[in-house]
Amino acid sequence: MTVRRHRRRFALSVTAWWMLLALGLWLLGKALDQPASLAACAASAALLVAIGETGDRLPRRITHRSARRRRTTPSGH
């Protein structure tokens, strides 16, 4: 998969999750008779998606960096 294709797929995935989460929050507010505007739900969903993506990517990035360091370290040290 090319870098451009990977980025596009990632952007579409995050956008889809954001839209579904915003709609879910809005519907939940309506069902519980505590309505919030769709814009407020979209902002909350964006925050939740950002936190979720960061929590998902951070451990993988740390693992990747430590593995790369181990490969570049001379075997005698």
PDB file of N, CA and C in Angstrom:
ATOM      1  N   MET A   1       0.851  -1.168   0.000  1.00  0.00           N
ATOM      2  CA  MET A   1       0.000   0.000   0.000  1.00  0.00           C
ATOM      3  C   MET A   1       0.901   1.237   0.000  1.00  0.00           C
ATOM      4  N   THR A   2       0.594   2.163  -0.888  1.00  0.00           N
ATOM      5  CA  THR A   2       1.393   3.383  -0.968  1.00  0.00           C
ATOM      6  C   THR A   2       1.075   4.302   0.211  1.00  0.00           C
ATOM      7  N   VAL A   3       1.969   5.237   0.446  1.00  0.00           N
ATOM      8  CA  VAL A   3       1.790   6.175   1.553  1.00  0.00           C
ATOM      9  C   VAL A   3       0.540   7.018   1.324  1.00  0.00           C
ATOM     10  N   ARG A   4       0.352   7.468   0.108  1.00  0.00           N
ATOM     11  CA  ARG A   4      -0.818   8.296  -0.198  1.00  0.00           C
ATOM     12  C   ARG A   4      -2.117   7.521   0.026  1.00  0.00           C
ATOM     13  N   ARG A   5      -2.137   6.294  -0.408  1.00  0.00           N
ATOM     14  CA  ARG A   5      -3.327   5.456  -0.231  1.00  0.00           C
ATOM     15  C   ARG A   5      -3.582   5.169   1.242  1.00  0.00           C
ATOM     16  N   HIS A   6      -2.515   4.938   1.993  1.00  0.00           N
ATOM     17  CA  HIS A   6      -2.634   4.677   3.427  1.00  0.00           C
ATOM     18  C   HIS A   6      -3.203   5.909   4.142  1.00  0.00           C
ATOM     19  N   ARG A   7      -2.712   7.080   3.800  1.00  0.00           N
ATOM     20  CA  ARG A   7      -3.201   8.311   4.429  1.00  0.00           C
ATOM     21  C   ARG A   7      -4.671   8.550   4.105  1.00  0.00           C
ATOM     22  N   ARG A   8      -5.042   8.301   2.857  1.00  0.00           N
ATOM     23  CA  ARG A   8      -6.435   8.488   2.461  1.00  0.00           C
ATOM     24  C   ARG A   8      -7.345   7.522   3.214  1.00  0.00           C
ATOM     25  N   ARG A   9      -6.913   6.288   3.334  1.00  0.00           N
ATOM     26  CA  ARG A   9      -7.705   5.287   4.048  1.00  0.00           C
ATOM     27  C   ARG A   9      -7.838   5.646   5.528  1.00  0.00           C
ATOM     28  N   PHE A  10      -6.752   6.118   6.111  1.00  0.00           N
ATOM     29  CA  PHE A  10      -6.771   6.538   7.510  1.00  0.00           C
ATOM     30  C   PHE A  10      -7.719   7.716   7.707  1.00  0.00           C
ATOM     31  N   ALA A  11      -7.650   8.707   6.830  1.00  0.00           N
ATOM     32  CA  ALA A  11      -8.514   9.886   6.933  1.00  0.00           C
ATOM     33  C   ALA A  11      -9.984   9.502   6.792  1.00  0.00           C
ATOM     34  N   LEU A  12     -10.288   8.630   5.858  1.00  0.00           N
ATOM     35  CA  LEU A  12     -11.674   8.183   5.696  1.00  0.00           C
ATOM     36  C   LEU A  12     -12.156   7.404   6.909  1.00  0.00           C
ATOM     37  N   SER A  13     -11.294   6.587   7.462  1.00  0.00           N
ATOM     38  CA  SER A  13     -11.651   5.797   8.640  1.00  0.00           C
ATOM     39  C   SER A  13     -11.942   6.701   9.844  1.00  0.00           C
ATOM     40  N   VAL A  14     -11.069   7.658  10.081  1.00  0.00           N
ATOM     41  CA  VAL A  14     -11.255   8.571  11.209  1.00  0.00           C
ATOM     42  C   VAL A  14     -12.511   9.416  11.006  1.00  0.00           C
ATOM     43  N   THR A  15     -12.736   9.872   9.785  1.00  0.00           N
ATOM     44  CA  THR A  15     -13.927  10.672   9.493  1.00  0.00           C
ATOM     45  C   THR A  15     -15.198   9.866   9.722  1.00  0.00           C
ATOM     46  N   ALA A  16     -15.192   8.617   9.294  1.00  0.00           N
ATOM     47  CA  ALA A  16     -16.372   7.766   9.502  1.00  0.00           C
ATOM     48  C   ALA A  16     -16.638   7.547  10.986  1.00  0.00           C
ATOM     49  N   TRP A  17     -15.590   7.273  11.757  1.00  0.00           N
ATOM     50  CA  TRP A  17     -15.773   7.090  13.204  1.00  0.00           C
ATOM     51  C   TRP A  17     -16.290   8.363  13.856  1.00  0.00           C
ATOM     52  N   TRP A  18     -15.748   9.497  13.435  1.00  0.00           N
ATOM     53  CA  TRP A  18     -16.162  10.780  13.988  1.00  0.00           C
ATOM     54  C   TRP A  18     -17.641  11.038  13.721  1.00  0.00           C
ATOM     55  N   MET A  19     -18.071  10.802  12.481  1.00  0.00           N
ATOM     56  CA  MET A  19     -19.475  11.033  12.126  1.00  0.00           C
ATOM     57  C   MET A  19     -20.412  10.096  12.884  1.00  0.00           C
ATOM     58  N   LEU A  20     -20.051   8.834  12.974  1.00  0.00           N
ATOM     59  CA  LEU A  20     -20.888   7.869  13.700  1.00  0.00           C
ATOM     60  C   LEU A  20     -20.969   8.202  15.188  1.00  0.00           C
ATOM     61  N   LEU A  21     -19.853   8.577  15.759  1.00  0.00           N
ATOM     62  CA  LEU A  21     -19.832   8.925  17.175  1.00  0.00           C
ATOM     63  C   LEU A  21     -20.639  10.194  17.444  1.00  0.00           C
ATOM     64  N   ALA A  22     -20.513  11.196  16.578  1.00  0.00           N
ATOM     65  CA  ALA A  22     -21.283  12.433  16.735  1.00  0.00           C
ATOM     66  C   ALA A  22     -22.777  12.143  16.639  1.00  0.00           C
ATOM     67  N   LEU A  23     -23.176  11.352  15.671  1.00  0.00           N
ATOM     68  CA  LEU A  23     -24.583  10.997  15.523  1.00  0.00           C
ATOM     69  C   LEU A  23     -25.073  10.204  16.727  1.00  0.00           C
ATOM     70  N   GLY A  24     -24.244   9.275  17.210  1.00  0.00           N
ATOM     71  CA  GLY A  24     -24.604   8.491  18.394  1.00  0.00           C
ATOM     72  C   GLY A  24     -24.791   9.356  19.635  1.00  0.00           C
ATOM     73  N   LEU A  25     -23.890  10.313  19.835  1.00  0.00           N
ATOM     74  CA  LEU A  25     -24.018  11.215  20.983  1.00  0.00           C
ATOM     75  C   LEU A  25     -25.272  12.069  20.868  1.00  0.00           C
ATOM     76  N   TRP A  26     -25.552  12.549  19.670  1.00  0.00           N
ATOM     77  CA  TRP A  26     -26.733  13.388  19.450  1.00  0.00           C
ATOM     78  C   TRP A  26     -28.012  12.595  19.702  1.00  0.00           C
ATOM     79  N   LEU A  27     -28.069  11.365  19.170  1.00  0.00           N
ATOM     80  CA  LEU A  27     -29.251  10.525  19.376  1.00  0.00           C
ATOM     81  C   LEU A  27     -29.421  10.136  20.839  1.00  0.00           C
ATOM     82  N   LEU A  28     -28.322   9.867  21.515  1.00  0.00           N
ATOM     83  CA  LEU A  28     -28.385   9.533  22.933  1.00  0.00           C
ATOM     84  C   LEU A  28     -28.921  10.716  23.738  1.00  0.00           C
ATOM     85  N   GLY A  29     -28.487  11.906  23.406  1.00  0.00           N
ATOM     86  CA  GLY A  29     -28.999  13.096  24.072  1.00  0.00           C
ATOM     87  C   GLY A  29     -30.493  13.267  23.842  1.00  0.00           C
ATOM     88  N   LYS A  30     -30.939  13.009  22.619  1.00  0.00           N
ATOM     89  CA  LYS A  30     -32.370  13.100  22.316  1.00  0.00           C
ATOM     90  C   LYS A  30     -33.156  12.043  23.092  1.00  0.00           C
ATOM     91  N   ALA A  31     -32.629  10.823  23.145  1.00  0.00           N
ATOM     92  CA  ALA A  31     -33.320   9.725  23.824  1.00  0.00           C
ATOM     93  C   ALA A  31     -33.421   9.967  25.323  1.00  0.00           C
ATOM     94  N   LEU A  32     -32.421  10.608  25.910  1.00  0.00           N
ATOM     95  CA  LEU A  32     -32.414  10.874  27.342  1.00  0.00           C
ATOM     96  C   LEU A  32     -33.033  12.227  27.685  1.00  0.00           C
ATOM     97  N   ASP A  33     -33.631  12.870  26.705  1.00  0.00           N
ATOM     98  CA  ASP A  33     -34.289  14.161  26.874  1.00  0.00           C
ATOM     99  C   ASP A  33     -33.326  15.228  27.408  1.00  0.00           C
ATOM    100  N   GLN A  34     -32.080  15.150  26.952  1.00  0.00           N
ATOM    101  CA  GLN A  34     -31.076  16.162  27.272  1.00  0.00           C
ATOM    102  C   GLN A  34     -30.378  16.543  25.971  1.00  0.00           C
ATOM    103  N   PRO A  35     -31.141  17.158  25.069  1.00  0.00           N
ATOM    104  CA  PRO A  35     -30.596  17.413  23.739  1.00  0.00           C
ATOM    105  C   PRO A  35     -29.452  18.422  23.745  1.00  0.00           C
ATOM    106  N   ALA A  36     -28.497  18.149  22.913  1.00  0.00           N
ATOM    107  CA  ALA A  36     -27.394  19.072  22.669  1.00  0.00           C
ATOM    108  C   ALA A  36     -27.384  19.336  21.171  1.00  0.00           C
ATOM    109  N   SER A  37     -26.794  20.423  20.771  1.00  0.00           N
ATOM    110  CA  SER A  37     -26.742  20.715  19.339  1.00  0.00           C
ATOM    111  C   SER A  37     -25.839  19.693  18.646  1.00  0.00           C
ATOM    112  N   LEU A  38     -26.088  19.523  17.376  1.00  0.00           N
ATOM    113  CA  LEU A  38     -25.260  18.593  16.607  1.00  0.00           C
ATOM    114  C   LEU A  38     -23.811  19.072  16.561  1.00  0.00           C
ATOM    115  N   ALA A  39     -23.610  20.389  16.552  1.00  0.00           N
ATOM    116  CA  ALA A  39     -22.253  20.939  16.555  1.00  0.00           C
ATOM    117  C   ALA A  39     -21.519  20.594  17.856  1.00  0.00           C
ATOM    118  N   ALA A  40     -22.219  20.671  18.975  1.00  0.00           N
ATOM    119  CA  ALA A  40     -21.601  20.320  20.258  1.00  0.00           C
ATOM    120  C   ALA A  40     -21.252  18.833  20.299  1.00  0.00           C
ATOM    121  N   CYS A  41     -22.132  18.008  19.765  1.00  0.00           N
ATOM    122  CA  CYS A  41     -21.865  16.566  19.717  1.00  0.00           C
ATOM    123  C   CYS A  41     -20.693  16.262  18.784  1.00  0.00           C
ATOM    124  N   ALA A  42     -20.599  16.993  17.680  1.00  0.00           N
ATOM    125  CA  ALA A  42     -19.487  16.800  16.749  1.00  0.00           C
ATOM    126  C   ALA A  42     -18.163  17.198  17.390  1.00  0.00           C
ATOM    127  N   ALA A  43     -18.169  18.264  18.172  1.00  0.00           N
ATOM    128  CA  ALA A  43     -16.947  18.692  18.859  1.00  0.00           C
ATOM    129  C   ALA A  43     -16.523  17.662  19.908  1.00  0.00           C
ATOM    130  N   SER A  44     -17.483  17.149  20.651  1.00  0.00           N
ATOM    131  CA  SER A  44     -17.172  16.117  21.646  1.00  0.00           C
ATOM    132  C   SER A  44     -16.666  14.849  20.971  1.00  0.00           C
ATOM    133  N   ALA A  45     -17.280  14.493  19.862  1.00  0.00           N
ATOM    134  CA  ALA A  45     -16.849  13.301  19.126  1.00  0.00           C
ATOM    135  C   ALA A  45     -15.430  13.480  18.591  1.00  0.00           C
ATOM    136  N   ALA A  46     -15.102  14.680  18.109  1.00  0.00           N
ATOM    137  CA  ALA A  46     -13.752  14.938  17.604  1.00  0.00           C
ATOM    138  C   ALA A  46     -12.718  14.767  18.707  1.00  0.00           C
ATOM    139  N   LEU A  47     -13.039  15.252  19.889  1.00  0.00           N
ATOM    140  CA  LEU A  47     -12.127  15.089  21.024  1.00  0.00           C
ATOM    141  C   LEU A  47     -11.949  13.610  21.378  1.00  0.00           C
ATOM    142  N   LEU A  48     -13.042  12.872  21.422  1.00  0.00           N
ATOM    143  CA  LEU A  48     -12.962  11.452  21.752  1.00  0.00           C
ATOM    144  C   LEU A  48     -12.185  10.664  20.695  1.00  0.00           C
ATOM    145  N   VAL A  49     -12.378  10.989  19.424  1.00  0.00           N
ATOM    146  CA  VAL A  49     -11.643  10.310  18.351  1.00  0.00           C
ATOM    147  C   VAL A  49     -10.155  10.636  18.449  1.00  0.00           C
ATOM    148  N   ALA A  50      -9.820  11.890  18.715  1.00  0.00           N
ATOM    149  CA  ALA A  50      -8.407  12.272  18.836  1.00  0.00           C
ATOM    150  C   ALA A  50      -7.734  11.541  19.994  1.00  0.00           C
ATOM    151  N   ILE A  51      -8.407  11.459  21.120  1.00  0.00           N
ATOM    152  CA  ILE A  51      -7.848  10.740  22.267  1.00  0.00           C
ATOM    153  C   ILE A  51      -7.711   9.259  21.951  1.00  0.00           C
ATOM    154  N   GLY A  52      -8.713   8.693  21.318  1.00  0.00           N
ATOM    155  CA  GLY A  52      -8.666   7.274  20.965  1.00  0.00           C
ATOM    156  C   GLY A  52      -7.557   6.944  19.980  1.00  0.00           C
ATOM    157  N   GLU A  53      -7.398   7.766  18.961  1.00  0.00           N
ATOM    158  CA  GLU A  53      -6.346   7.522  17.974  1.00  0.00           C
ATOM    159  C   GLU A  53      -4.960   7.676  18.590  1.00  0.00           C
ATOM    160  N   THR A  54      -4.804   8.661  19.457  1.00  0.00           N
ATOM    161  CA  THR A  54      -3.523   8.846  20.140  1.00  0.00           C
ATOM    162  C   THR A  54      -3.222   7.641  21.028  1.00  0.00           C
ATOM    163  N   GLY A  55      -4.219   7.190  21.757  1.00  0.00           N
ATOM    164  CA  GLY A  55      -4.035   6.015  22.615  1.00  0.00           C
ATOM    165  C   GLY A  55      -3.749   4.756  21.834  1.00  0.00           C
ATOM    166  N   ASP A  56      -4.244   4.691  20.605  1.00  0.00           N
ATOM    167  CA  ASP A  56      -4.003   3.524  19.764  1.00  0.00           C
ATOM    168  C   ASP A  56      -2.611   3.561  19.139  1.00  0.00           C
ATOM    169  N   ARG A  57      -2.185   4.715  18.711  1.00  0.00           N
ATOM    170  CA  ARG A  57      -0.915   4.833  17.973  1.00  0.00           C
ATOM    171  C   ARG A  57       0.315   4.928  18.875  1.00  0.00           C
ATOM    172  N   LEU A  58       0.182   5.518  20.038  1.00  0.00           N
ATOM    173  CA  LEU A  58       1.341   5.757  20.893  1.00  0.00           C
ATOM    174  C   LEU A  58       2.084   4.475  21.288  1.00  0.00           C
ATOM    175  N   PRO A  59       1.416   3.433  21.769  1.00  0.00           N
ATOM    176  CA  PRO A  59       2.158   2.221  22.115  1.00  0.00           C
ATOM    177  C   PRO A  59       2.859   1.590  20.914  1.00  0.00           C
ATOM    178  N   ARG A  60       2.223   1.632  19.748  1.00  0.00           N
ATOM    179  CA  ARG A  60       2.863   1.074  18.552  1.00  0.00           C
ATOM    180  C   ARG A  60       4.098   1.868  18.172  1.00  0.00           C
ATOM    181  N   ARG A  61       4.029   3.179  18.301  1.00  0.00           N
ATOM    182  CA  ARG A  61       5.179   4.014  17.958  1.00  0.00           C
ATOM    183  C   ARG A  61       6.337   3.777  18.913  1.00  0.00           C
ATOM    184  N   ILE A  62       6.035   3.657  20.192  1.00  0.00           N
ATOM    185  CA  ILE A  62       7.085   3.409  21.188  1.00  0.00           C
ATOM    186  C   ILE A  62       7.734   2.054  20.931  1.00  0.00           C
ATOM    187  N   THR A  63       6.926   1.040  20.653  1.00  0.00           N
ATOM    188  CA  THR A  63       7.453  -0.300  20.363  1.00  0.00           C
ATOM    189  C   THR A  63       8.326  -0.275  19.120  1.00  0.00           C
ATOM    190  N   HIS A  64       7.876   0.423  18.095  1.00  0.00           N
ATOM    191  CA  HIS A  64       8.635   0.502  16.850  1.00  0.00           C
ATOM    192  C   HIS A  64       9.981   1.194  17.063  1.00  0.00           C
ATOM    193  N   ARG A  65       9.982   2.270  17.814  1.00  0.00           N
ATOM    194  CA  ARG A  65      11.234   2.996  18.069  1.00  0.00           C
ATOM    195  C   ARG A  65      12.211   2.172  18.894  1.00  0.00           C
ATOM    196  N   SER A  66      11.713   1.476  19.917  1.00  0.00           N
ATOM    197  CA  SER A  66      12.632   0.690  20.743  1.00  0.00           C
ATOM    198  C   SER A  66      13.177  -0.494  19.955  1.00  0.00           C
ATOM    199  N   ALA A  67      12.379  -1.066  19.066  1.00  0.00           N
ATOM    200  CA  ALA A  67      12.862  -2.168  18.226  1.00  0.00           C
ATOM    201  C   ALA A  67      13.914  -1.662  17.249  1.00  0.00           C
ATOM    202  N   ARG A  68      13.701  -0.482  16.718  1.00  0.00           N
ATOM    203  CA  ARG A  68      14.671   0.098  15.786  1.00  0.00           C
ATOM    204  C   ARG A  68      15.979   0.407  16.497  1.00  0.00           C
ATOM    205  N   ARG A  69      15.911   0.879  17.735  1.00  0.00           N
ATOM    206  CA  ARG A  69      17.125   1.164  18.517  1.00  0.00           C
ATOM    207  C   ARG A  69      17.913  -0.114  18.781  1.00  0.00           C
ATOM    208  N   ARG A  70      17.189  -1.186  19.102  1.00  0.00           N
ATOM    209  CA  ARG A  70      17.883  -2.453  19.361  1.00  0.00           C
ATOM    210  C   ARG A  70      18.602  -2.962  18.124  1.00  0.00           C
ATOM    211  N   ARG A  71      18.023  -2.719  16.942  1.00  0.00           N
ATOM    212  CA  ARG A  71      18.660  -3.189  15.708  1.00  0.00           C
ATOM    213  C   ARG A  71      19.905  -2.381  15.392  1.00  0.00           C
ATOM    214  N   THR A  72      19.929  -1.100  15.744  1.00  0.00           N
ATOM    215  CA  THR A  72      21.070  -0.253  15.392  1.00  0.00           C
ATOM    216  C   THR A  72      22.179  -0.282  16.440  1.00  0.00           C
ATOM    217  N   THR A  73      21.902  -0.819  17.620  1.00  0.00           N
ATOM    218  CA  THR A  73      22.910  -0.910  18.669  1.00  0.00           C
ATOM    219  C   THR A  73      23.906  -2.013  18.321  1.00  0.00           C
ATOM    220  N   PRO A  74      25.231  -1.719  18.407  1.00  0.00           N
ATOM    221  CA  PRO A  74      26.227  -2.756  18.136  1.00  0.00           C
ATOM    222  C   PRO A  74      26.035  -3.935  19.097  1.00  0.00           C
ATOM    223  N   SER A  75      26.241  -5.145  18.585  1.00  0.00           N
ATOM    224  CA  SER A  75      25.989  -6.348  19.390  1.00  0.00           C
ATOM    225  C   SER A  75      26.995  -6.515  20.520  1.00  0.00           C
ATOM    226  N   GLY A  76      28.113  -5.874  20.448  1.00  0.00           N
ATOM    227  CA  GLY A  76      29.113  -6.009  21.497  1.00  0.00           C
ATOM    228  C   GLY A  76      28.841  -5.163  22.723  1.00  0.00           C
ATOM    229  N   HIS A  77      27.905  -4.278  22.662  1.00  0.00           N
ATOM    230  CA  HIS A  77      27.658  -3.345  23.777  1.00  0.00           C
ATOM    231  C   HIS A  77      26.379  -3.598  24.443  1.00  0.00           C
TER     232      HIS A  77
END
